[in-house]
Short mmCIF file of C-alpha atoms and ligand atoms in Angstrom, two decimals:
data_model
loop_
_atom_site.label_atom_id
_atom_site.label_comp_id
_atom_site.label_asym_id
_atom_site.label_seq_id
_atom_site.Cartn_x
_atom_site.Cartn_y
_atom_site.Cartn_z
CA UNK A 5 0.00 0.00 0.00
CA UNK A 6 0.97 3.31 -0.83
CA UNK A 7 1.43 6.11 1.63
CA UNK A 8 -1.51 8.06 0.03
CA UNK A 9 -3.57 8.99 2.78
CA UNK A 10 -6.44 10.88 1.72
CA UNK A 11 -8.27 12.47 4.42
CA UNK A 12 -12.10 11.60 3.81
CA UNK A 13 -14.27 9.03 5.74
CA UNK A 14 -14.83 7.47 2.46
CA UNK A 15 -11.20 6.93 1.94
CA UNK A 16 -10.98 5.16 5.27
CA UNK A 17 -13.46 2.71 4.19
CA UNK A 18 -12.10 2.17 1.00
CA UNK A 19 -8.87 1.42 3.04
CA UNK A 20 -10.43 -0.63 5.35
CA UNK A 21 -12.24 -3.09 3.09
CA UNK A 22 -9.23 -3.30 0.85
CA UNK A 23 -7.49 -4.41 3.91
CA UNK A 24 -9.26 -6.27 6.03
CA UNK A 25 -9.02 -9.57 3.90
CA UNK A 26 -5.41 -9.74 5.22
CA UNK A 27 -5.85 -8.96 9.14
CA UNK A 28 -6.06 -12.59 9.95
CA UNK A 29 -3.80 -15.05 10.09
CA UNK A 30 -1.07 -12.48 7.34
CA UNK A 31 -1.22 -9.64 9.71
CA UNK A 32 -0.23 -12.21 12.66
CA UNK A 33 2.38 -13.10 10.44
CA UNK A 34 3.63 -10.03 8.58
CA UNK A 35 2.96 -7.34 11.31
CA UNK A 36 6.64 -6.98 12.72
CA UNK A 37 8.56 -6.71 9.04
CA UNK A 38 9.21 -2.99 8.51
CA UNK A 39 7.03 -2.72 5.74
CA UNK A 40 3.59 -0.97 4.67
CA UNK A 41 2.61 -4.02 3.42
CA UNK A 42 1.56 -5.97 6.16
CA UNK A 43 -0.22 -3.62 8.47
CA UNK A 44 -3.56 -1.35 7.68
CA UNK A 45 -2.25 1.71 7.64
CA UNK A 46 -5.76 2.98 9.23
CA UNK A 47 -3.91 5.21 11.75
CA UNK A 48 -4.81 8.37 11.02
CA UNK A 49 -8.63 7.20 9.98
CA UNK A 50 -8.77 6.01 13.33
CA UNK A 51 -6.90 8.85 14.89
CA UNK A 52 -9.75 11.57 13.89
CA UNK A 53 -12.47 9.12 14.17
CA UNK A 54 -13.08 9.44 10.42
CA UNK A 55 -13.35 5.34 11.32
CA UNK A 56 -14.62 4.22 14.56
CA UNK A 57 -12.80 1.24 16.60
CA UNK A 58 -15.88 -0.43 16.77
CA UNK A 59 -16.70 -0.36 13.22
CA UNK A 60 -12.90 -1.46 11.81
CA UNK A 61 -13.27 -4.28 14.34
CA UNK A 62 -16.47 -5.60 12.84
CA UNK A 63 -15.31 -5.51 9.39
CA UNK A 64 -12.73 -7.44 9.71
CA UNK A 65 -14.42 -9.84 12.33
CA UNK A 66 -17.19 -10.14 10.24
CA UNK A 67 -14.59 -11.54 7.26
CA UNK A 68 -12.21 -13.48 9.77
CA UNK A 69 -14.17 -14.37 12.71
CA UNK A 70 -12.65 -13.10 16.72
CA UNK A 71 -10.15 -16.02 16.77
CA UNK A 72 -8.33 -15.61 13.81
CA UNK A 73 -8.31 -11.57 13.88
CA UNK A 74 -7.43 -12.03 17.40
CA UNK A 75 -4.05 -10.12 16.98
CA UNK A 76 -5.61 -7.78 15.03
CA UNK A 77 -8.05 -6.78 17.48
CA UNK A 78 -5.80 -6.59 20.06
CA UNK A 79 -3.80 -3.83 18.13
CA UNK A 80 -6.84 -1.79 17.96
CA UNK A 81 -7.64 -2.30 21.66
CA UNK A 82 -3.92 -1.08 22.45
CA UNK A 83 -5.29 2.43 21.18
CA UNK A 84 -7.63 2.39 23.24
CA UNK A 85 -6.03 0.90 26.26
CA UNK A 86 -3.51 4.13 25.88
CA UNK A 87 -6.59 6.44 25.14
CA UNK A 88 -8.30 5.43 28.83
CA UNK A 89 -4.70 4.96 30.56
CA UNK A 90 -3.69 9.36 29.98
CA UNK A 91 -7.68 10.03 30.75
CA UNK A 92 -7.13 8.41 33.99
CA UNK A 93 -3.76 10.51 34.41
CA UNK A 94 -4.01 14.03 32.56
CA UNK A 95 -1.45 14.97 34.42
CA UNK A 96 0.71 12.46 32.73
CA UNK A 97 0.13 15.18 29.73
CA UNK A 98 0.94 18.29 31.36
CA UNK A 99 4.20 17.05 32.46
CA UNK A 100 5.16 15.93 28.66
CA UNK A 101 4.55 19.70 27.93
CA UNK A 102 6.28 20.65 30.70
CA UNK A 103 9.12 18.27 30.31
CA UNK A 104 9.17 19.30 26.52
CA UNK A 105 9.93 23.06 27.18
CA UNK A 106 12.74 22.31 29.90
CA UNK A 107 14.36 20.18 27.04
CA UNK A 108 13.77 23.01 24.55
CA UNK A 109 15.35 25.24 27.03
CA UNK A 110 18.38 23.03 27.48
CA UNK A 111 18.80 23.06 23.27
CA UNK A 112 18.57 26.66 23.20
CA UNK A 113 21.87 27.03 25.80
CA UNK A 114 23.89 23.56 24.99
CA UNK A 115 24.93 23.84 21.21
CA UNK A 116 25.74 19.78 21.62
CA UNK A 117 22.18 19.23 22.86
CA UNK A 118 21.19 21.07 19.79
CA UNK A 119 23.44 19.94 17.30
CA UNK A 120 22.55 16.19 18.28
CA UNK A 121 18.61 16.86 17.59
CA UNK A 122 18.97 18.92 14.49
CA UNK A 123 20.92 15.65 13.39
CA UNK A 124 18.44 13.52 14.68
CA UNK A 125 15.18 15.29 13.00
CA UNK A 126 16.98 15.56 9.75
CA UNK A 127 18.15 11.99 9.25
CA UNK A 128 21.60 12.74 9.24
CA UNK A 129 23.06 10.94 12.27
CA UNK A 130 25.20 8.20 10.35
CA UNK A 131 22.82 5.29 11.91
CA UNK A 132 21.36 4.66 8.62
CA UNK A 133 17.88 2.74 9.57
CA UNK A 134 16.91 5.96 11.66
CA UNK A 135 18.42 8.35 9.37
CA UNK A 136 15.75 6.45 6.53
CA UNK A 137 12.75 6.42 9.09
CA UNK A 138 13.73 10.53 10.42
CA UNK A 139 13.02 10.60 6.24
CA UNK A 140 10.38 8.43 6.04
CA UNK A 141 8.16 10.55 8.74
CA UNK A 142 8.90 14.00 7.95
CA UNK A 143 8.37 12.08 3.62
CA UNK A 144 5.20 10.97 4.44
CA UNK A 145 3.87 11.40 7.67
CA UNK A 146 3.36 7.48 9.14
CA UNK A 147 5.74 5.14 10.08
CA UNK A 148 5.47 1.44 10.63
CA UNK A 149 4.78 0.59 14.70
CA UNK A 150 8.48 -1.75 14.47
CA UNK A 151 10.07 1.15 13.25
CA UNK A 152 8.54 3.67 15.60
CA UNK A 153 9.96 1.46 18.37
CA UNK A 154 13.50 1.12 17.14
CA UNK A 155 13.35 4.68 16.39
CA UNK A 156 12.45 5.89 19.98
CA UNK A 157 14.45 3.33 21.31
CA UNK A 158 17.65 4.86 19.73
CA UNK A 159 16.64 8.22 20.03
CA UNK A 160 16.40 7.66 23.78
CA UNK A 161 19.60 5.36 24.28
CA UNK A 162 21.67 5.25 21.85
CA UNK A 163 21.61 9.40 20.82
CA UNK A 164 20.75 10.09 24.20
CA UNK A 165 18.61 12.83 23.64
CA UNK A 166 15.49 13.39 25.57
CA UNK A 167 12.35 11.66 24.74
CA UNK A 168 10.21 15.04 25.19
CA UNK A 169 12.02 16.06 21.82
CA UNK A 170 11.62 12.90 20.08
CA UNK A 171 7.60 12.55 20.94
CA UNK A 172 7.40 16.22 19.50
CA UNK A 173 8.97 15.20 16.30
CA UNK A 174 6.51 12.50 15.93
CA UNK A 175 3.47 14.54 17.22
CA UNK A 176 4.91 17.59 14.69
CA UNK A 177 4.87 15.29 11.76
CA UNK A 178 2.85 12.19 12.09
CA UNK A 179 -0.33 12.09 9.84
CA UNK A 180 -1.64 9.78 13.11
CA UNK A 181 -0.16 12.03 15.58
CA UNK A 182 -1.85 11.19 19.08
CA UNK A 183 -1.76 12.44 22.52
CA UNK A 184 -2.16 9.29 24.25
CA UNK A 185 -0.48 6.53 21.91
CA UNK A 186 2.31 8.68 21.35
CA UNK A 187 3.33 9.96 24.87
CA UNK A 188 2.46 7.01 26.81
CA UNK A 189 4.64 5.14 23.74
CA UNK A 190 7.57 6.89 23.93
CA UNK A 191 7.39 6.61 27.44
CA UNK A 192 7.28 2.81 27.22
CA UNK A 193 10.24 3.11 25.27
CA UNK A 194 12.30 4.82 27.87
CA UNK A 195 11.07 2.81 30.64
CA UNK A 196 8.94 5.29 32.51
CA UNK A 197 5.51 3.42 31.17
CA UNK A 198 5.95 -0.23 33.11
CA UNK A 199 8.83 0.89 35.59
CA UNK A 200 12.39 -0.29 34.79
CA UNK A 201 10.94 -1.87 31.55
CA UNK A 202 12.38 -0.06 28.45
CA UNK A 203 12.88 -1.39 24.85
CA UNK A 204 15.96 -2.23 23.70
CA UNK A 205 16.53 -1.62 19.94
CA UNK A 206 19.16 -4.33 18.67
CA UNK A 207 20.78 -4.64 15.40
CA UNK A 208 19.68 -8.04 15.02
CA UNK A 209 16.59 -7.84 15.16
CA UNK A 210 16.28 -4.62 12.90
CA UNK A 211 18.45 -6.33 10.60
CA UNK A 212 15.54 -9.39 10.64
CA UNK A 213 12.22 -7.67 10.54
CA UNK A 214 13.51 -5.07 7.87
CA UNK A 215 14.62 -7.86 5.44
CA UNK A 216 18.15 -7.21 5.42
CA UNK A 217 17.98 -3.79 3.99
CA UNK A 218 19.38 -2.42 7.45
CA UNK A 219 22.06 -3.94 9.78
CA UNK A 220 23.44 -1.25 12.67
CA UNK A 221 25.53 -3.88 14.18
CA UNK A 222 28.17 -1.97 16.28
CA UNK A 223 26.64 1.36 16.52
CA UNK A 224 23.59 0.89 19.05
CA UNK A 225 23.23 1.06 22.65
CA UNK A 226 22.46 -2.48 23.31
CA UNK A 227 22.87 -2.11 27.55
CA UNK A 228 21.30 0.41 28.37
CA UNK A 229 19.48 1.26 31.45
CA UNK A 230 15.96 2.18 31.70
CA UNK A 231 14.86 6.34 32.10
CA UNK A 232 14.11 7.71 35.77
CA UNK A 233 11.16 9.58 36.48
CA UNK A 234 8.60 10.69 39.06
CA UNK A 235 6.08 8.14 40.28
CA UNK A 236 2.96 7.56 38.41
CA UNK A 237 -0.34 9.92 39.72
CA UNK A 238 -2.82 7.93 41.21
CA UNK A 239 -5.86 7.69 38.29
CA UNK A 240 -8.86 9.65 38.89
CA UNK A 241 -12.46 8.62 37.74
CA UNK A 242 -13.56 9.24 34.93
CA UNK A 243 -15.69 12.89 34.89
CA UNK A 244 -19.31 12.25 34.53
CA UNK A 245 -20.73 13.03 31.20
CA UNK A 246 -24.80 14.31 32.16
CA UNK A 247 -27.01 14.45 28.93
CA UNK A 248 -27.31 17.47 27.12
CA UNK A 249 -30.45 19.77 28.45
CA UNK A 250 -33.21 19.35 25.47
CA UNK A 251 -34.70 22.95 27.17
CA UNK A 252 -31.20 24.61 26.44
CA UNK A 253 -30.60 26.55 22.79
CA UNK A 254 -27.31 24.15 21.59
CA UNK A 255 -24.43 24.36 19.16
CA UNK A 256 -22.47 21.40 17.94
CA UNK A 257 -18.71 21.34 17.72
CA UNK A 258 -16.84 19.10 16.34
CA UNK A 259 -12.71 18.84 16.85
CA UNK A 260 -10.40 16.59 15.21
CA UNK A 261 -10.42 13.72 17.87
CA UNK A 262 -13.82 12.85 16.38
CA UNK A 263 -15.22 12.75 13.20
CA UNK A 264 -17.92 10.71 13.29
CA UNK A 265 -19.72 11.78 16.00
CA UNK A 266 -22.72 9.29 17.21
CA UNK A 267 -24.98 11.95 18.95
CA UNK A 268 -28.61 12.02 19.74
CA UNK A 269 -30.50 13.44 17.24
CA UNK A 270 -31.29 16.97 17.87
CA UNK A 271 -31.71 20.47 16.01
CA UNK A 272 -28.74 22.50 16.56
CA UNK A 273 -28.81 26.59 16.55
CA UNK A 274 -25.48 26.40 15.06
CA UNK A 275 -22.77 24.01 13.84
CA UNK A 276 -19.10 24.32 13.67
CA UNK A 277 -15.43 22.95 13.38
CA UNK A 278 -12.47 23.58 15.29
CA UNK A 279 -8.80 22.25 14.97
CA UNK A 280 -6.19 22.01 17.51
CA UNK A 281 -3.79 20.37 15.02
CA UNK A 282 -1.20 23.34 15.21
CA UNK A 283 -1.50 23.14 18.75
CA UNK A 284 0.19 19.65 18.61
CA UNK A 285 3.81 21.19 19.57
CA UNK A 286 4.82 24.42 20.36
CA UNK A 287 7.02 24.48 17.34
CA UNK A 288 5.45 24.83 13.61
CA UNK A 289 4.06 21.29 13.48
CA UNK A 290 4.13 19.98 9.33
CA UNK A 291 2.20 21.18 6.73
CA UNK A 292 1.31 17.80 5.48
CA UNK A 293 -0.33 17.17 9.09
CA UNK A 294 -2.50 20.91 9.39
CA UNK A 295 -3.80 19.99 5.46
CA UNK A 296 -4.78 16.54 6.84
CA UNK A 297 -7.12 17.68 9.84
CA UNK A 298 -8.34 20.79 8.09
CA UNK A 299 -9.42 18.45 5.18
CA UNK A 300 -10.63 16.10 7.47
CA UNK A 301 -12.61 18.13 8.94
CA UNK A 302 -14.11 20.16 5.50
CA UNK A 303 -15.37 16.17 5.20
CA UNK A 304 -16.90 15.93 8.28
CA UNK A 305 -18.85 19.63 7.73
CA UNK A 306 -19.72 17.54 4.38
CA UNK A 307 -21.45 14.84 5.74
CA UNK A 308 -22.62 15.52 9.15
CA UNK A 309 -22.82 19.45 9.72
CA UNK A 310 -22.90 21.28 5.71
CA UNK A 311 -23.87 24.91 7.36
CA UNK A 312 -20.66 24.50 10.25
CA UNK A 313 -18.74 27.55 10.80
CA UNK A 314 -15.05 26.29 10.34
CA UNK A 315 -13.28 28.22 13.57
CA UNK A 316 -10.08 28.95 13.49
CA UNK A 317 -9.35 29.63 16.97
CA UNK A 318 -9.88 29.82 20.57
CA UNK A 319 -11.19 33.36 19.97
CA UNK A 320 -13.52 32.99 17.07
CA UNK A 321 -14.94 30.05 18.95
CA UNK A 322 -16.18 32.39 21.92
CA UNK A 323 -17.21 34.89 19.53
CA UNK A 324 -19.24 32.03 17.70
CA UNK A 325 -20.74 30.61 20.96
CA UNK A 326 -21.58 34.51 22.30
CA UNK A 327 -23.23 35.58 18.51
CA UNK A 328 -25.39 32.47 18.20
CA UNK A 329 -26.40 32.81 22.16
CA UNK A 330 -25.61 29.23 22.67
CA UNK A 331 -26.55 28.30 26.40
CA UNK A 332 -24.75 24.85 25.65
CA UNK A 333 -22.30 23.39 22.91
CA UNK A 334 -22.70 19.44 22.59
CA UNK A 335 -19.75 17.63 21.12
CA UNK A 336 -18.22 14.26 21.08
CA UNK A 337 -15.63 13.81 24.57
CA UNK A 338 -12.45 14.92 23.61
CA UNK A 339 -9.46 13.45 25.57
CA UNK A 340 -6.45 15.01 27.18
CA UNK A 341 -4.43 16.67 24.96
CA UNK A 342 -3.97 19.45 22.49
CA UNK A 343 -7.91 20.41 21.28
CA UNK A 344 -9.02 19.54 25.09
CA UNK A 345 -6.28 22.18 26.38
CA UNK A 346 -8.02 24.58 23.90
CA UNK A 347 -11.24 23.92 24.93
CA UNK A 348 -10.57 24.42 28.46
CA UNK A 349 -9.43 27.69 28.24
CA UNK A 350 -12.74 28.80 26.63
CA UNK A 351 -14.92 28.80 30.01
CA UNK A 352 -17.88 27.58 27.69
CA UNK A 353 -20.85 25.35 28.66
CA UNK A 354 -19.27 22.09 26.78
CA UNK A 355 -21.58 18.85 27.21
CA UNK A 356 -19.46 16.34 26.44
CA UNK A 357 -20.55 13.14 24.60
CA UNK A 358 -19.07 9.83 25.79
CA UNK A 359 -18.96 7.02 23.13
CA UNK A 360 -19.98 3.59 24.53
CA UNK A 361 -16.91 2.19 23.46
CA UNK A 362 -14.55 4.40 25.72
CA UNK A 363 -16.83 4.37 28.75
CA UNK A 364 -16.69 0.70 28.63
CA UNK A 365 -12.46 0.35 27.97
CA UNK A 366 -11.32 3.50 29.34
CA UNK A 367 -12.36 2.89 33.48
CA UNK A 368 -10.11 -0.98 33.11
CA UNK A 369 -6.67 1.15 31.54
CA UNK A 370 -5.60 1.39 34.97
CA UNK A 371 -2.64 -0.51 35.28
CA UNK A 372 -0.70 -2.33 32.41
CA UNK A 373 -2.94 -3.35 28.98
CA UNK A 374 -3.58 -6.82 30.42
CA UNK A 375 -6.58 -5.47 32.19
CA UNK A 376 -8.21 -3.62 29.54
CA UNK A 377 -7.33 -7.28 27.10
CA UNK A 378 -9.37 -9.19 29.65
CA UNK A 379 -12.25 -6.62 28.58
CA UNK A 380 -11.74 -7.55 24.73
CA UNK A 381 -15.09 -10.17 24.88
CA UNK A 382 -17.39 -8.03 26.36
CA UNK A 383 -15.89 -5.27 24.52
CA UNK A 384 -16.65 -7.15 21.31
CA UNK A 385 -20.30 -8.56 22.27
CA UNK A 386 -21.75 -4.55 22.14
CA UNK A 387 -19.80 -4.52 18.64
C1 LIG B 416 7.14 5.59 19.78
C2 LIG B 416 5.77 5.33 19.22
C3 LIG B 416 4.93 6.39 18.93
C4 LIG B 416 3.62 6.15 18.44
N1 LIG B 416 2.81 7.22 18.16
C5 LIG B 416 1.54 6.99 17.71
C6 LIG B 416 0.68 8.08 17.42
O1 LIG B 416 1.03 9.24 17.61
N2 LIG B 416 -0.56 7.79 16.92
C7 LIG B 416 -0.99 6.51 16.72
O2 LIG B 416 -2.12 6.32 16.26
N3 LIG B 416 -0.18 5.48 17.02
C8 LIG B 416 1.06 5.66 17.50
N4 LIG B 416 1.87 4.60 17.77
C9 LIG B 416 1.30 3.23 17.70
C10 LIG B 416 1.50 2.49 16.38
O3 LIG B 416 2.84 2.56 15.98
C11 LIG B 416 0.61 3.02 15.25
O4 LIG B 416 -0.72 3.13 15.67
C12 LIG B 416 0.65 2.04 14.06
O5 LIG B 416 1.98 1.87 13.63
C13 LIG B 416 -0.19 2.59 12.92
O6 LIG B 416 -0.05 1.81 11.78
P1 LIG B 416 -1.24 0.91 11.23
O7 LIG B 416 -2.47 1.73 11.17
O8 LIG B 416 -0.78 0.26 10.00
O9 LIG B 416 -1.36 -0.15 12.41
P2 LIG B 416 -2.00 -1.63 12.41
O10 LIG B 416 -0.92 -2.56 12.85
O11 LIG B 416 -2.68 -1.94 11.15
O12 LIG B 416 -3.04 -1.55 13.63
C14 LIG B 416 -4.39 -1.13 13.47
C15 LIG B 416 -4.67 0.04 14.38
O13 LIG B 416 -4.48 -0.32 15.73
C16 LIG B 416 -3.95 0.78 16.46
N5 LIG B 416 -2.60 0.40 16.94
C17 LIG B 416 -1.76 -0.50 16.40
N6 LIG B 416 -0.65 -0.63 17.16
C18 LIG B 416 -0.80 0.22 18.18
C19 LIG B 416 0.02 0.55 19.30
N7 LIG B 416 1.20 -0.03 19.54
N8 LIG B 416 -0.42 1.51 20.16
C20 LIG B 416 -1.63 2.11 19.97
N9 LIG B 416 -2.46 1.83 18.93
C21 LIG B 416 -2.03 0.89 18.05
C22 LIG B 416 -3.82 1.95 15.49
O14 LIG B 416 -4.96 2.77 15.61
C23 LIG B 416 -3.77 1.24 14.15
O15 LIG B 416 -4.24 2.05 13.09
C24 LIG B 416 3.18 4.81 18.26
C25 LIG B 416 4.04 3.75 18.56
C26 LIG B 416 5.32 4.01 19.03
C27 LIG B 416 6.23 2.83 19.34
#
């Protein structure tokens, strides 16, 4: 499969049905090899919720039954499980932004700091897998999950920069960028996820699941120790979500977490869009990913909201929510991270719409994924 991603719902299914002959018992098989080829590339479908969890499981359930699609499945659920774990722990957010501007303070003062991530985000640190894959991302905008690993993995131990900066080169240039998979994965990588368990890139094993076409031997960090950090903050509950007031004049807004919304059917007094795409990093985040979201959501306008006021920011959405006199703004719940941390700001009356799907996975990411995996059947029998 090409990396031609286009950024409609329609697209996603096309994707998805052209795919999902292949996420049984090949995707079990082919899903570590570096390669587009093997894996769905549905990650930035399911990223905006231009595709539903729910609804990619049940295609390809439908075609390969739970058993054989288990893996599959699983990989889905992961997003999820990551989704539910940073909801539990915003905090765990707020300190990734935090963390991220001491490290860009540190590259502003220590030219080696800086010299060492310039390399790194360019592809021109003479390890030539990560060189291709720093290429590859800021090319195209996805990565394959193997590579993503090995990537972080070096980034963190091997070039020993901090992770802060290497999960804002991801978030500033990946198609699927994503609060939750993306900090909580980078912090796997370094060891801070499951305490004193990191991932150890070895030349080996690149050198196996790329095909050959890479071999580091001799220039990775193969013994390295696992990242320090503060304890984990104890979860919190889930907010409660109370039903919108049917007595109250209401807006609907729509942000790039979800495109798909599944809301009661209601009038609205007024409609409109809102991106928090270039809020992703504070530095300029990629072109390619602000023309993905903004197109993303022209499609969702299309088919669920043709009159919605595109906003642009924080501002115009006040001034949008104070000229239409909304006394409440229903939209689908959008987790921690960059469009929540906009929204919050705002002071207005946002009803929040929980999906089924995350209140049932989301309350079980407490601990490591093995919890929320034990969920998988029932999570499957309301699919
Ligand atoms: C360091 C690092 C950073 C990552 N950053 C992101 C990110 O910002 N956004 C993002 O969507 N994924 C992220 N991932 C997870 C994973 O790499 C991608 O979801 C996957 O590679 C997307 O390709 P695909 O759609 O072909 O996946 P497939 O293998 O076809 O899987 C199907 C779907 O399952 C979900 N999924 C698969 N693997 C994972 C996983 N390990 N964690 C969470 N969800 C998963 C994705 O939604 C994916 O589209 C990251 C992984 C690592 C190691």
């Amino acid at each position: 499969m090409e990396h031609d991603f286009v950024p409609t719902r329609q697209a996603g299914l096309d994707r998805l049905h052209a795919f999902a002959p292949d996420a049984g018992a090949r995707y079990a098989a082919q899903r570590n090899f570096d390669s587009p080829e093997g894996v769905s590339q549905l990650s930035p479908y399911l990223r905006h919720r231009l595709l539903t969890e729910p609804e990619v499981i049940a295609a390809v359930r439908d075609i390969h039954g739970e058993g054989d699609a288990e893996k599959f499945i699983q990989e889905v659920v992961w997003r999820s499980y990551f989704k539910g774990w940073l909801e539990l722990r915003p905090s765990v957010w707020a300190d990734y932004r935090q963390g991220l501007k001491a490290a860009r303070d540190r590259i502003a003062t220590e030219g080696g700091l800086r010299k060492g991530w310039e390399q790194a985000c360019a592809g021109a640190t003479g390890i030539d897998c990560f060189d291709h894959w720093a290429q590859q991302l800021t090319g195209s905008g996805w990565l394959h999950n193997h590579a993503r690993m090995w990537f972080a993995s070096i980034w963190i131990f091997t070039l020993r920069l901090p992770w802060e900066l290497g999960a804002d080169f991801f978030l500033r240039h990946l198609l699927d960028g994503d609060p939750a998979s993306n900090t909580c994965s980078w912090r796997w990588a370094g060891g801070l996820h499951t305490r004193g368990k990191h991932y150890v890139a070895r030349a080996e094993n690149i050198r196996r699941y790329t095909g050959g076409r890479f071999d580091p031997k001799g220039q990775l960090n193969e013994t390295p120790d696992p990242l320090d950090g503060p304890p984990l903050p104890e979860t919190r509950t889930l907010p409660d979500t109370p039903a919108p007031d049917p007595g109250l004049r209401t807006g609907l807004l729509l942000v790039e977490d979800d495109l798909s919304p599944d809301l009661p059917a209601r009038d609205f007094a007024a409609t409109a869009t809102l991106s928090g795409a270039s809020h992703r990093s504070p530095l300029k985040v990629a072109p390619g990913v602000l023309d993905f979201t903004d197109a993303a959501l022209a499609d969702a306008r299309d088919r669920v909201a043709p009159d919605a006021t595109p906003l642009l920011d924080a501002d115009a959405l006040a001034t949008w929510a104070r000229e239409n006199a909304l006394e409440q703004i229903v939209m689908p719940y959008t987790p921690t991270g960059p469009a929540r941390d906009l929204l919050e700001g705002s002071g207005l009356p946002i009803v929040p719409v929980l999906r089924d799907w995350d209140r049932a996975a989301w309350p079980h990411a407490t601990a490591g994924f093995f919890k929320v995996k034990k969920q998988i059947p029932k999570l499957l029998s309301a699919v």
